[in-house]
PDB file of N, CA and C and ligand atoms in Angstrom:
ATOM      1  N   MET N   1      65.449  -8.468 -78.937  1.00 81.00           N
ATOM      2  CA  MET N   1      65.235  -9.350 -77.920  1.00 81.00           C
ATOM      3  C   MET N   1      66.459  -9.411 -77.058  1.00 81.00           C
ATOM      4  N   ALA N   2      66.365  -9.370 -75.787  1.00 94.00           N
ATOM      5  CA  ALA N   2      67.451  -9.476 -74.795  1.00 94.00           C
ATOM      6  C   ALA N   2      67.051 -10.215 -73.575  1.00 94.00           C
ATOM      7  N   PHE N   3      67.042 -11.525 -73.823  1.00 96.00           N
ATOM      8  CA  PHE N   3      66.676 -12.336 -72.634  1.00 96.00           C
ATOM      9  C   PHE N   3      67.745 -12.425 -71.592  1.00 96.00           C
ATOM     10  N   LYS N   4      67.516 -12.137 -70.396  1.00 96.00           N
ATOM     11  CA  LYS N   4      68.407 -12.182 -69.266  1.00 96.00           C
ATOM     12  C   LYS N   4      67.962 -13.239 -68.284  1.00 96.00           C
ATOM     13  N   ARG N   5      68.866 -14.096 -67.811  1.00 97.00           N
ATOM     14  CA  ARG N   5      68.543 -15.052 -66.767  1.00 97.00           C
ATOM     15  C   ARG N   5      68.182 -14.423 -65.440  1.00 97.00           C
ATOM     16  N   VAL N   6      67.122 -14.816 -64.890  1.00 97.00           N
ATOM     17  CA  VAL N   6      66.743 -14.261 -63.495  1.00 97.00           C
ATOM     18  C   VAL N   6      67.086 -15.172 -62.405  1.00 97.00           C
ATOM     19  N   CYS N   7      66.536 -16.475 -62.540  1.00 97.00           N
ATOM     20  CA  CYS N   7      66.819 -17.487 -61.504  1.00 97.00           C
ATOM     21  C   CYS N   7      66.429 -18.840 -61.974  1.00 97.00           C
ATOM     22  N   ARG N   8      66.601 -19.855 -61.182  1.00 97.00           N
ATOM     23  CA  ARG N   8      65.963 -21.216 -61.444  1.00 97.00           C
ATOM     24  C   ARG N   8      64.525 -21.159 -61.288  1.00 97.00           C
ATOM     25  N   SER N   9      63.798 -21.874 -62.122  1.00 97.00           N
ATOM     26  CA  SER N   9      62.334 -21.795 -61.985  1.00 97.00           C
ATOM     27  C   SER N   9      61.941 -22.356 -60.606  1.00 97.00           C
ATOM     28  N   LEU N  10      62.637 -23.376 -60.169  1.00 96.00           N
ATOM     29  CA  LEU N  10      62.297 -24.048 -58.951  1.00 96.00           C
ATOM     30  C   LEU N  10      62.503 -23.168 -57.726  1.00 96.00           C
ATOM     31  N   ASP N  11      63.382 -22.145 -57.911  1.00 96.00           N
ATOM     32  CA  ASP N  11      63.606 -21.153 -56.807  1.00 96.00           C
ATOM     33  C   ASP N  11      62.541 -20.099 -56.709  1.00 96.00           C
ATOM     34  N   LEU N  12      61.680 -20.071 -57.626  1.00 97.00           N
ATOM     35  CA  LEU N  12      60.497 -19.109 -57.535  1.00 97.00           C
ATOM     36  C   LEU N  12      59.194 -19.852 -57.310  1.00 97.00           C
ATOM     37  N   ALA N  13      58.950 -20.074 -56.104  1.00 96.00           N
ATOM     38  CA  ALA N  13      57.843 -20.815 -55.638  1.00 96.00           C
ATOM     39  C   ALA N  13      56.560 -20.008 -55.858  1.00 96.00           C
ATOM     40  N   GLU N  14      55.412 -20.616 -55.708  1.00 97.00           N
ATOM     41  CA  GLU N  14      54.170 -19.963 -55.834  1.00 97.00           C
ATOM     42  C   GLU N  14      54.084 -18.827 -54.744  1.00 97.00           C
ATOM     43  N   GLY N  15      53.719 -17.566 -55.141  1.00 97.00           N
ATOM     44  CA  GLY N  15      53.736 -16.477 -54.264  1.00 97.00           C
ATOM     45  C   GLY N  15      55.121 -15.835 -54.065  1.00 97.00           C
ATOM     46  N   GLY N  16      56.113 -16.299 -54.829  1.00 97.00           N
ATOM     47  CA  GLY N  16      57.391 -15.745 -54.759  1.00 97.00           C
ATOM     48  C   GLY N  16      57.576 -14.480 -55.515  1.00 97.00           C
ATOM     49  N   ILE N  17      58.446 -13.634 -55.028  1.00 98.00           N
ATOM     50  CA  ILE N  17      58.717 -12.271 -55.706  1.00 98.00           C
ATOM     51  C   ILE N  17      60.179 -12.049 -55.667  1.00 98.00           C
ATOM     52  N   ILE N  18      60.648 -11.665 -56.853  1.00 97.00           N
ATOM     53  CA  ILE N  18      62.144 -11.371 -57.053  1.00 97.00           C
ATOM     54  C   ILE N  18      62.260 -10.040 -57.641  1.00 97.00           C
ATOM     55  N   ARG N  19      63.167  -9.260 -57.072  1.00 98.00           N
ATOM     56  CA  ARG N  19      63.584  -8.045 -57.802  1.00 98.00           C
ATOM     57  C   ARG N  19      64.810  -8.321 -58.664  1.00 98.00           C
ATOM     58  N   PHE N  20      64.719  -7.930 -59.912  1.00 97.00           N
ATOM     59  CA  PHE N  20      65.766  -8.228 -60.859  1.00 97.00           C
ATOM     60  C   PHE N  20      66.209  -6.978 -61.397  1.00 97.00           C
ATOM     61  N   VAL N  21      67.514  -6.682 -61.429  1.00 96.00           N
ATOM     62  CA  VAL N  21      67.979  -5.394 -61.861  1.00 96.00           C
ATOM     63  C   VAL N  21      69.176  -5.806 -62.903  1.00 96.00           C
ATOM     64  N   PRO N  22      68.794  -5.806 -64.234  1.00 91.00           N
ATOM     65  CA  PRO N  22      69.849  -5.985 -65.171  1.00 91.00           C
ATOM     66  C   PRO N  22      70.836  -4.866 -65.218  1.00 91.00           C
ATOM     67  N   PRO N  23      72.093  -5.123 -65.490  1.00 86.00           N
ATOM     68  CA  PRO N  23      73.130  -4.087 -65.538  1.00 86.00           C
ATOM     69  C   PRO N  23      72.783  -2.870 -66.381  1.00 86.00           C
ATOM     70  N   GLU N  24      72.142  -3.167 -67.400  1.00 81.00           N
ATOM     71  CA  GLU N  24      71.802  -2.146 -68.428  1.00 81.00           C
ATOM     72  C   GLU N  24      70.429  -1.693 -68.494  1.00 81.00           C
ATOM     73  N   GLY N  25      69.658  -2.036 -67.522  1.00 81.00           N
ATOM     74  CA  GLY N  25      68.278  -1.682 -67.567  1.00 81.00           C
ATOM     75  C   GLY N  25      67.604  -1.255 -66.206  1.00 81.00           C
ATOM     76  N   ARG N  26      66.357  -1.103 -66.257  1.00 91.00           N
ATOM     77  CA  ARG N  26      65.516  -0.742 -65.044  1.00 91.00           C
ATOM     78  C   ARG N  26      65.150  -1.934 -64.259  1.00 91.00           C
ATOM     79  N   ALA N  27      64.826  -1.799 -62.982  1.00 97.00           N
ATOM     80  CA  ALA N  27      64.414  -2.821 -62.110  1.00 97.00           C
ATOM     81  C   ALA N  27      63.082  -3.464 -62.610  1.00 97.00           C
ATOM     82  N   ILE N  28      63.094  -4.747 -62.469  1.00 98.00           N
ATOM     83  CA  ILE N  28      61.939  -5.559 -62.919  1.00 98.00           C
ATOM     84  C   ILE N  28      61.563  -6.538 -61.807  1.00 98.00           C
ATOM     85  N   VAL N  29      60.250  -6.511 -61.495  1.00 98.00           N
ATOM     86  CA  VAL N  29      59.786  -7.449 -60.411  1.00 98.00           C
ATOM     87  C   VAL N  29      59.302  -8.784 -61.182  1.00 98.00           C
ATOM     88  N   VAL N  30      59.732  -9.848 -60.756  1.00 98.00           N
ATOM     89  CA  VAL N  30      59.375 -11.199 -61.294  1.00 98.00           C
ATOM     90  C   VAL N  30      58.680 -11.998 -60.248  1.00 98.00           C
ATOM     91  N   CYS N  31      57.511 -12.459 -60.522  1.00 98.00           N
ATOM     92  CA  CYS N  31      56.636 -13.247 -59.511  1.00 98.00           C
ATOM     93  C   CYS N  31      56.022 -14.485 -60.093  1.00 98.00           C
ATOM     94  N   ARG N  32      55.611 -15.406 -59.161  1.00 98.00           N
ATOM     95  CA  ARG N  32      54.884 -16.502 -59.653  1.00 98.00           C
ATOM     96  C   ARG N  32      53.571 -16.487 -58.885  1.00 98.00           C
ATOM     97  N   SER N  33      52.509 -16.466 -59.626  1.00 98.00           N
ATOM     98  CA  SER N  33      51.148 -16.402 -58.965  1.00 98.00           C
ATOM     99  C   SER N  33      50.233 -17.267 -59.781  1.00 98.00           C
ATOM    100  N   GLU N  34      49.429 -18.038 -59.168  1.00 97.00           N
ATOM    101  CA  GLU N  34      48.418 -18.892 -59.829  1.00 97.00           C
ATOM    102  C   GLU N  34      49.136 -19.828 -60.886  1.00 97.00           C
ATOM    103  N   GLY N  35      50.409 -20.153 -60.532  1.00 96.00           N
ATOM    104  CA  GLY N  35      51.127 -21.126 -61.372  1.00 96.00           C
ATOM    105  C   GLY N  35      51.943 -20.528 -62.549  1.00 96.00           C
ATOM    106  N   GLU N  36      51.722 -19.146 -62.805  1.00 97.00           N
ATOM    107  CA  GLU N  36      52.333 -18.502 -63.897  1.00 97.00           C
ATOM    108  C   GLU N  36      53.366 -17.595 -63.406  1.00 97.00           C
ATOM    109  N   ILE N  37      54.398 -17.308 -64.243  1.00 98.00           N
ATOM    110  CA  ILE N  37      55.388 -16.401 -63.928  1.00 98.00           C
ATOM    111  C   ILE N  37      55.228 -15.164 -64.686  1.00 98.00           C
ATOM    112  N   PHE N  38      55.342 -13.915 -64.053  1.00 98.00           N
ATOM    113  CA  PHE N  38      55.143 -12.732 -64.620  1.00 98.00           C
ATOM    114  C   PHE N  38      56.297 -11.700 -64.357  1.00 98.00           C
ATOM    115  N   ALA N  39      56.395 -10.729 -65.190  1.00 98.00           N
ATOM    116  CA  ALA N  39      57.469  -9.648 -65.002  1.00 98.00           C
ATOM    117  C   ALA N  39      56.828  -8.273 -65.337  1.00 98.00           C
ATOM    118  N   MET N  40      57.164  -7.387 -64.520  1.00 98.00           N
ATOM    119  CA  MET N  40      56.587  -6.094 -64.595  1.00 98.00           C
ATOM    120  C   MET N  40      57.632  -4.988 -64.023  1.00 98.00           C
ATOM    121  N   THR N  41      57.539  -3.804 -64.501  1.00 98.00           N
ATOM    122  CA  THR N  41      58.415  -2.759 -63.996  1.00 98.00           C
ATOM    123  C   THR N  41      58.256  -2.663 -62.456  1.00 98.00           C
ATOM    124  N   ASP N  42      59.436  -2.624 -61.784  1.00 98.00           N
ATOM    125  CA  ASP N  42      59.472  -2.676 -60.310  1.00 98.00           C
ATOM    126  C   ASP N  42      59.387  -1.259 -59.756  1.00 98.00           C
ATOM    127  N   LYS N  43      58.486  -0.518 -60.140  1.00 97.00           N
ATOM    128  CA  LYS N  43      58.242   0.844 -59.655  1.00 97.00           C
ATOM    129  C   LYS N  43      56.905   1.249 -59.743  1.00 97.00           C
ATOM    130  N   CYS N  44      56.238   1.448 -58.558  1.00 98.00           N
ATOM    131  CA  CYS N  44      54.839   1.818 -58.525  1.00 98.00           C
ATOM    132  C   CYS N  44      54.612   3.071 -59.297  1.00 98.00           C
ATOM    133  N   SER N  45      53.586   3.145 -60.050  1.00 97.00           N
ATOM    134  CA  SER N  45      53.339   4.393 -60.811  1.00 97.00           C
ATOM    135  C   SER N  45      52.736   5.563 -60.041  1.00 97.00           C
ATOM    136  N   HIS N  46      52.463   5.187 -58.779  1.00 98.00           N
ATOM    137  CA  HIS N  46      51.930   6.324 -57.900  1.00 98.00           C
ATOM    138  C   HIS N  46      52.995   7.019 -57.278  1.00 98.00           C
ATOM    139  N   GLY N  47      53.969   6.351 -56.597  1.00 95.00           N
ATOM    140  CA  GLY N  47      54.931   7.128 -55.762  1.00 95.00           C
ATOM    141  C   GLY N  47      56.346   6.540 -55.883  1.00 95.00           C
ATOM    142  N   ASN N  48      56.634   5.816 -57.064  1.00 88.00           N
ATOM    143  CA  ASN N  48      58.010   5.440 -57.280  1.00 88.00           C
ATOM    144  C   ASN N  48      58.539   4.469 -56.241  1.00 88.00           C
ATOM    145  N   TRP N  49      57.659   3.572 -55.766  1.00 96.00           N
ATOM    146  CA  TRP N  49      58.070   2.648 -54.737  1.00 96.00           C
ATOM    147  C   TRP N  49      58.279   1.243 -55.279  1.00 96.00           C
ATOM    148  N   SER N  50      59.292   0.504 -54.722  1.00 98.00           N
ATOM    149  CA  SER N  50      59.460  -0.779 -55.275  1.00 98.00           C
ATOM    150  C   SER N  50      58.263  -1.744 -54.960  1.00 98.00           C
ATOM    151  N   LEU N  51      57.799  -2.357 -56.021  1.00 98.00           N
ATOM    152  CA  LEU N  51      56.668  -3.346 -55.784  1.00 98.00           C
ATOM    153  C   LEU N  51      57.179  -4.737 -55.317  1.00 98.00           C
ATOM    154  N   SER N  52      58.405  -4.907 -55.413  1.00 98.00           N
ATOM    155  CA  SER N  52      59.006  -6.279 -54.999  1.00 98.00           C
ATOM    156  C   SER N  52      58.885  -6.419 -53.555  1.00 98.00           C
ATOM    157  N   GLU N  53      58.560  -5.317 -52.806  1.00 97.00           N
ATOM    158  CA  GLU N  53      58.272  -5.330 -51.362  1.00 97.00           C
ATOM    159  C   GLU N  53      56.815  -5.537 -51.029  1.00 97.00           C
ATOM    160  N   GLY N  54      56.000  -5.779 -52.084  1.00 97.00           N
ATOM    161  CA  GLY N  54      54.567  -5.668 -51.950  1.00 97.00           C
ATOM    162  C   GLY N  54      54.075  -7.153 -51.626  1.00 97.00           C
ATOM    163  N   PHE N  55      52.666  -7.159 -51.680  1.00 97.00           N
ATOM    164  CA  PHE N  55      51.901  -8.291 -51.347  1.00 97.00           C
ATOM    165  C   PHE N  55      51.273  -8.913 -52.662  1.00 97.00           C
ATOM    166  N   LEU N  56      51.504 -10.214 -52.793  1.00 97.00           N
ATOM    167  CA  LEU N  56      50.991 -10.825 -53.919  1.00 97.00           C
ATOM    168  C   LEU N  56      49.850 -11.851 -53.770  1.00 97.00           C
ATOM    169  N   GLU N  57      48.812 -11.646 -54.578  1.00 96.00           N
ATOM    170  CA  GLU N  57      47.656 -12.507 -54.456  1.00 96.00           C
ATOM    171  C   GLU N  57      46.860 -12.422 -55.700  1.00 96.00           C
ATOM    172  N   ASN N  58      46.594 -13.665 -56.173  1.00 97.00           N
ATOM    173  CA  ASN N  58      45.670 -13.762 -57.299  1.00 97.00           C
ATOM    174  C   ASN N  58      46.175 -12.956 -58.552  1.00 97.00           C
ATOM    175  N   CYS N  59      47.390 -13.005 -58.873  1.00 97.00           N
ATOM    176  CA  CYS N  59      47.955 -12.315 -60.067  1.00 97.00           C
ATOM    177  C   CYS N  59      47.886 -10.835 -59.958  1.00 97.00           C
ATOM    178  N   HIS N  60      47.791 -10.345 -58.579  1.00 98.00           N
ATOM    179  CA  HIS N  60      47.815  -8.898 -58.287  1.00 98.00           C
ATOM    180  C   HIS N  60      48.996  -8.624 -57.269  1.00 98.00           C
ATOM    181  N   LEU N  61      49.696  -7.575 -57.666  1.00 98.00           N
ATOM    182  CA  LEU N  61      50.740  -7.180 -56.664  1.00 98.00           C
ATOM    183  C   LEU N  61      50.388  -5.845 -56.093  1.00 98.00           C
ATOM    184  N   GLU N  62      50.362  -5.832 -54.779  1.00 98.00           N
ATOM    185  CA  GLU N  62      49.899  -4.616 -54.096  1.00 98.00           C
ATOM    186  C   GLU N  62      51.108  -3.852 -53.577  1.00 98.00           C
ATOM    187  N   CYS N  63      51.172  -2.519 -53.754  1.00 98.00           N
ATOM    188  CA  CYS N  63      52.193  -1.746 -53.201  1.00 98.00           C
ATOM    189  C   CYS N  63      52.053  -1.540 -51.730  1.00 98.00           C
ATOM    190  N   VAL N  64      53.148  -1.612 -50.915  1.00 98.00           N
ATOM    191  CA  VAL N  64      53.090  -1.526 -49.538  1.00 98.00           C
ATOM    192  C   VAL N  64      52.844  -0.134 -48.979  1.00 98.00           C
ATOM    193  N   LEU N  65      53.126   0.867 -49.904  1.00 97.00           N
ATOM    194  CA  LEU N  65      53.208   2.214 -49.369  1.00 97.00           C
ATOM    195  C   LEU N  65      51.761   2.778 -49.290  1.00 97.00           C
ATOM    196  N   HIS N  66      50.917   2.706 -50.311  1.00 98.00           N
ATOM    197  CA  HIS N  66      49.572   3.249 -50.259  1.00 98.00           C
ATOM    198  C   HIS N  66      48.482   2.319 -50.711  1.00 98.00           C
ATOM    199  N   GLY N  67      48.867   1.091 -51.062  1.00 97.00           N
ATOM    200  CA  GLY N  67      47.833   0.064 -51.381  1.00 97.00           C
ATOM    201  C   GLY N  67      47.484  -0.099 -52.794  1.00 97.00           C
ATOM    202  N   SER N  68      48.059   0.574 -53.781  1.00 98.00           N
ATOM    203  CA  SER N  68      47.670   0.302 -55.219  1.00 98.00           C
ATOM    204  C   SER N  68      48.012  -1.103 -55.523  1.00 98.00           C
ATOM    205  N   ALA N  69      47.050  -1.631 -56.351  1.00 98.00           N
ATOM    206  CA  ALA N  69      47.409  -3.097 -56.733  1.00 98.00           C
ATOM    207  C   ALA N  69      47.355  -3.124 -58.195  1.00 98.00           C
ATOM    208  N   PHE N  70      48.359  -3.801 -58.752  1.00 98.00           N
ATOM    209  CA  PHE N  70      48.580  -3.936 -60.191  1.00 98.00           C
ATOM    210  C   PHE N  70      48.353  -5.376 -60.636  1.00 98.00           C
ATOM    211  N   ASP N  71      47.604  -5.464 -61.747  1.00 98.00           N
ATOM    212  CA  ASP N  71      47.333  -6.801 -62.410  1.00 98.00           C
ATOM    213  C   ASP N  71      48.574  -7.278 -63.121  1.00 98.00           C
ATOM    214  N   LEU N  72      49.194  -8.236 -62.747  1.00 98.00           N
ATOM    215  CA  LEU N  72      50.552  -8.761 -63.373  1.00 98.00           C
ATOM    216  C   LEU N  72      50.290  -9.167 -64.848  1.00 98.00           C
ATOM    217  N   ARG N  73      49.140  -9.427 -65.219  1.00 97.00           N
ATOM    218  CA  ARG N  73      48.791  -9.874 -66.532  1.00 97.00           C
ATOM    219  C   ARG N  73      48.804  -8.699 -67.483  1.00 97.00           C
ATOM    220  N   THR N  74      48.491  -7.545 -67.050  1.00 97.00           N
ATOM    221  CA  THR N  74      48.276  -6.329 -67.899  1.00 97.00           C
ATOM    222  C   THR N  74      49.170  -5.188 -67.532  1.00 97.00           C
ATOM    223  N   GLY N  75      49.596  -5.110 -66.195  1.00 98.00           N
ATOM    224  CA  GLY N  75      50.362  -4.008 -65.765  1.00 98.00           C
ATOM    225  C   GLY N  75      49.448  -2.814 -65.229  1.00 98.00           C
ATOM    226  N   TRP N  76      48.132  -2.976 -65.427  1.00 98.00           N
ATOM    227  CA  TRP N  76      47.180  -1.883 -65.024  1.00 98.00           C
ATOM    228  C   TRP N  76      46.823  -1.997 -63.629  1.00 98.00           C
ATOM    229  N   PRO N  77      46.727  -0.848 -62.908  1.00 98.00           N
ATOM    230  CA  PRO N  77      46.247  -0.861 -61.540  1.00 98.00           C
ATOM    231  C   PRO N  77      44.724  -1.006 -61.489  1.00 98.00           C
ATOM    232  N   ASP N  78      44.271  -1.784 -60.469  1.00 95.00           N
ATOM    233  CA  ASP N  78      42.820  -1.834 -60.330  1.00 95.00           C
ATOM    234  C   ASP N  78      42.514  -1.563 -58.928  1.00 95.00           C
ATOM    235  N   LYS N  79      43.393  -0.789 -58.283  1.00 94.00           N
ATOM    236  CA  LYS N  79      43.073  -0.375 -56.934  1.00 94.00           C
ATOM    237  C   LYS N  79      43.813   1.008 -56.800  1.00 94.00           C
ATOM    238  N   LEU N  80      43.094   2.077 -56.400  1.00 95.00           N
ATOM    239  CA  LEU N  80      43.676   3.384 -56.232  1.00 95.00           C
ATOM    240  C   LEU N  80      44.709   3.405 -55.119  1.00 95.00           C
ATOM    241  N   PRO N  81      45.594   4.347 -55.024  1.00 98.00           N
ATOM    242  CA  PRO N  81      45.578   5.567 -55.744  1.00 98.00           C
ATOM    243  C   PRO N  81      46.260   5.644 -57.172  1.00 98.00           C
ATOM    244  N   ALA N  82      47.019   4.536 -57.481  1.00 98.00           N
ATOM    245  CA  ALA N  82      47.675   4.552 -58.773  1.00 98.00           C
ATOM    246  C   ALA N  82      46.657   4.511 -59.936  1.00 98.00           C
ATOM    247  N   THR N  83      46.938   5.263 -60.953  1.00 97.00           N
ATOM    248  CA  THR N  83      45.907   5.232 -62.152  1.00 97.00           C
ATOM    249  C   THR N  83      46.724   4.935 -63.430  1.00 97.00           C
ATOM    250  N   LYS N  84      48.015   4.945 -63.392  1.00 97.00           N
ATOM    251  CA  LYS N  84      48.777   4.613 -64.598  1.00 97.00           C
ATOM    252  C   LYS N  84      49.362   3.281 -64.645  1.00 97.00           C
ATOM    253  N   PRO N  85      49.412   2.618 -65.876  1.00 98.00           N
ATOM    254  CA  PRO N  85      49.873   1.238 -65.913  1.00 98.00           C
ATOM    255  C   PRO N  85      51.421   1.130 -65.881  1.00 98.00           C
ATOM    256  N   LEU N  86      51.878  -0.041 -65.646  1.00 98.00           N
ATOM    257  CA  LEU N  86      53.323  -0.325 -65.742  1.00 98.00           C
ATOM    258  C   LEU N  86      53.585  -1.220 -67.000  1.00 98.00           C
ATOM    259  N   GLU N  87      54.775  -1.126 -67.373  1.00 98.00           N
ATOM    260  CA  GLU N  87      55.201  -2.031 -68.505  1.00 98.00           C
ATOM    261  C   GLU N  87      55.305  -3.504 -67.943  1.00 98.00           C
ATOM    262  N   ILE N  88      54.879  -4.385 -68.859  1.00 98.00           N
ATOM    263  CA  ILE N  88      55.019  -5.844 -68.499  1.00 98.00           C
ATOM    264  C   ILE N  88      56.090  -6.388 -69.495  1.00 98.00           C
ATOM    265  N   TYR N  89      56.711  -7.495 -69.244  1.00 98.00           N
ATOM    266  CA  TYR N  89      57.813  -8.054 -69.956  1.00 98.00           C
ATOM    267  C   TYR N  89      57.500  -9.525 -70.351  1.00 98.00           C
ATOM    268  N   ASP N  90      58.097  -9.905 -71.549  1.00 98.00           N
ATOM    269  CA  ASP N  90      57.996 -11.308 -71.927  1.00 98.00           C
ATOM    270  C   ASP N  90      58.971 -12.175 -71.096  1.00 98.00           C
ATOM    271  N   ILE N  91      58.441 -13.391 -70.697  1.00 98.00           N
ATOM    272  CA  ILE N  91      59.245 -14.444 -69.956  1.00 98.00           C
ATOM    273  C   ILE N  91      59.372 -15.661 -70.718  1.00 98.00           C
ATOM    274  N   LYS N  92      60.533 -16.357 -70.524  1.00 97.00           N
ATOM    275  CA  LYS N  92      60.633 -17.702 -71.115  1.00 97.00           C
ATOM    276  C   LYS N  92      61.296 -18.559 -70.028  1.00 97.00           C
ATOM    277  N   ILE N  93      60.964 -19.833 -70.029  1.00 97.00           N
ATOM    278  CA  ILE N  93      61.574 -20.783 -69.209  1.00 97.00           C
ATOM    279  C   ILE N  93      62.385 -21.723 -70.185  1.00 97.00           C
ATOM    280  N   ASP N  94      63.643 -21.847 -69.877  1.00 97.00           N
ATOM    281  CA  ASP N  94      64.581 -22.604 -70.709  1.00 97.00           C
ATOM    282  C   ASP N  94      65.420 -23.461 -69.866  1.00 97.00           C
ATOM    283  N   ASP N  95      65.306 -24.765 -70.028  1.00 97.00           N
ATOM    284  CA  ASP N  95      66.147 -25.761 -69.241  1.00 97.00           C
ATOM    285  C   ASP N  95      66.053 -25.394 -67.664  1.00 97.00           C
ATOM    286  N   GLY N  96      64.880 -25.066 -67.255  1.00 97.00           N
ATOM    287  CA  GLY N  96      64.671 -24.869 -65.860  1.00 97.00           C
ATOM    288  C   GLY N  96      65.028 -23.464 -65.291  1.00 97.00           C
ATOM    289  N   ASP N  97      65.533 -22.649 -66.211  1.00 98.00           N
ATOM    290  CA  ASP N  97      65.912 -21.279 -65.885  1.00 98.00           C
ATOM    291  C   ASP N  97      64.782 -20.250 -66.332  1.00 98.00           C
ATOM    292  N   VAL N  98      64.568 -19.196 -65.521  1.00 98.00           N
ATOM    293  CA  VAL N  98      63.639 -18.095 -65.906  1.00 98.00           C
ATOM    294  C   VAL N  98      64.408 -16.952 -66.534  1.00 98.00           C
ATOM    295  N   PHE N  99      63.931 -16.555 -67.708  1.00 98.00           N
ATOM    296  CA  PHE N  99      64.638 -15.477 -68.376  1.00 98.00           C
ATOM    297  C   PHE N  99      63.549 -14.418 -68.644  1.00 98.00           C
ATOM    298  N   VAL N 100      63.942 -13.117 -68.587  1.00 97.00           N
ATOM    299  CA  VAL N 100      63.119 -11.933 -68.913  1.00 97.00           C
ATOM    300  C   VAL N 100      63.698 -11.310 -70.135  1.00 97.00           C
ATOM    301  N   ASP N 101      62.911 -10.914 -71.086  1.00 97.00           N
ATOM    302  CA  ASP N 101      63.405 -10.092 -72.204  1.00 97.00           C
ATOM    303  C   ASP N 101      63.313  -8.593 -71.739  1.00 97.00           C
ATOM    304  N   ILE N 102      64.470  -8.062 -71.412  1.00 96.00           N
ATOM    305  CA  ILE N 102      64.408  -6.834 -70.809  1.00 96.00           C
ATOM    306  C   ILE N 102      64.175  -5.567 -71.935  1.00 96.00           C
ATOM    307  N   ASP N 103      64.125  -6.028 -73.203  1.00 94.00           N
ATOM    308  CA  ASP N 103      63.781  -5.076 -74.204  1.00 94.00           C
ATOM    309  C   ASP N 103      62.258  -5.172 -74.617  1.00 94.00           C
ATOM    310  N   SER N 104      61.540  -6.008 -74.020  1.00 95.00           N
ATOM    311  CA  SER N 104      60.183  -6.334 -74.459  1.00 95.00           C
ATOM    312  C   SER N 104      59.103  -5.535 -73.635  1.00 95.00           C
ATOM    313  N   GLY N 105      59.534  -4.635 -72.750  1.00 95.00           N
ATOM    314  CA  GLY N 105      58.571  -3.957 -71.921  1.00 95.00           C
ATOM    315  C   GLY N 105      57.556  -3.178 -72.786  1.00 95.00           C
ATOM    316  N   TYR N 106      56.318  -3.383 -72.404  1.00 94.00           N
ATOM    317  CA  TYR N 106      55.222  -2.634 -73.181  1.00 94.00           C
ATOM    318  C   TYR N 106      54.035  -2.457 -72.345  1.00 94.00           C
ATOM    319  N   ILE N 107      53.217  -1.426 -72.569  1.00 94.00           N
ATOM    320  CA  ILE N 107      51.956  -1.242 -71.935  1.00 94.00           C
ATOM    321  C   ILE N 107      50.832  -1.998 -72.588  1.00 94.00           C
ATOM    322  N   ALA N 108      50.129  -2.887 -71.917  1.00 93.00           N
ATOM    323  CA  ALA N 108      49.202  -3.768 -72.400  1.00 93.00           C
ATOM    324  C   ALA N 108      47.821  -2.971 -72.556  1.00 93.00           C
ATOM    325  N   LYS N 109      47.015  -3.453 -73.393  1.00 87.00           N
ATOM    326  CA  LYS N 109      45.605  -2.863 -73.391  1.00 87.00           C
ATOM    327  C   LYS N 109      44.904  -3.316 -72.167  1.00 87.00           C
ATOM    328  N   LYS N 110      44.051  -2.397 -71.694  1.00 79.00           N
ATOM    329  CA  LYS N 110      43.329  -2.785 -70.449  1.00 79.00           C
ATOM    330  C   LYS N 110      42.244  -3.754 -70.681  1.00 79.00           C
TER     331      LYS N 110
HETATM  332 FE1  FES F   1      52.588   2.740 -54.478  1.00 72.75          FE
HETATM  333 FE2  FES F   1      51.655   5.011 -53.452  1.00 72.75          FE
HETATM  334  S1  FES F   1      53.719   4.513 -53.834  1.00 72.75           S
HETATM  335  S2  FES F   1      50.608   3.211 -53.940  1.00 72.75           S
END
């Protein structure tokens, strides 16, 4: 486990998207949607584009480049052209701060 602080929970409003790059890891996109906070690899599996520039709606993050949409709960795309899933990460809220476990990335079952 390697939880890293991302931001204050209050600074991540509903619909908010943050790109988090830990010094020793890959970029992670952290979002709040439908009241929950999610973390996923910040690299579209279609064309290597940052999803933190995307559109967020109903727990889905859409890539601005070609429109693939990823379910933040599973990391799986449910809109083409992407077909491969992204890793999702464990989150914890502690004393009003949002933390991501940067070692917890995994591919969820569809
Ligand atoms: Fe994201 Fe093509 S790079 S859909």
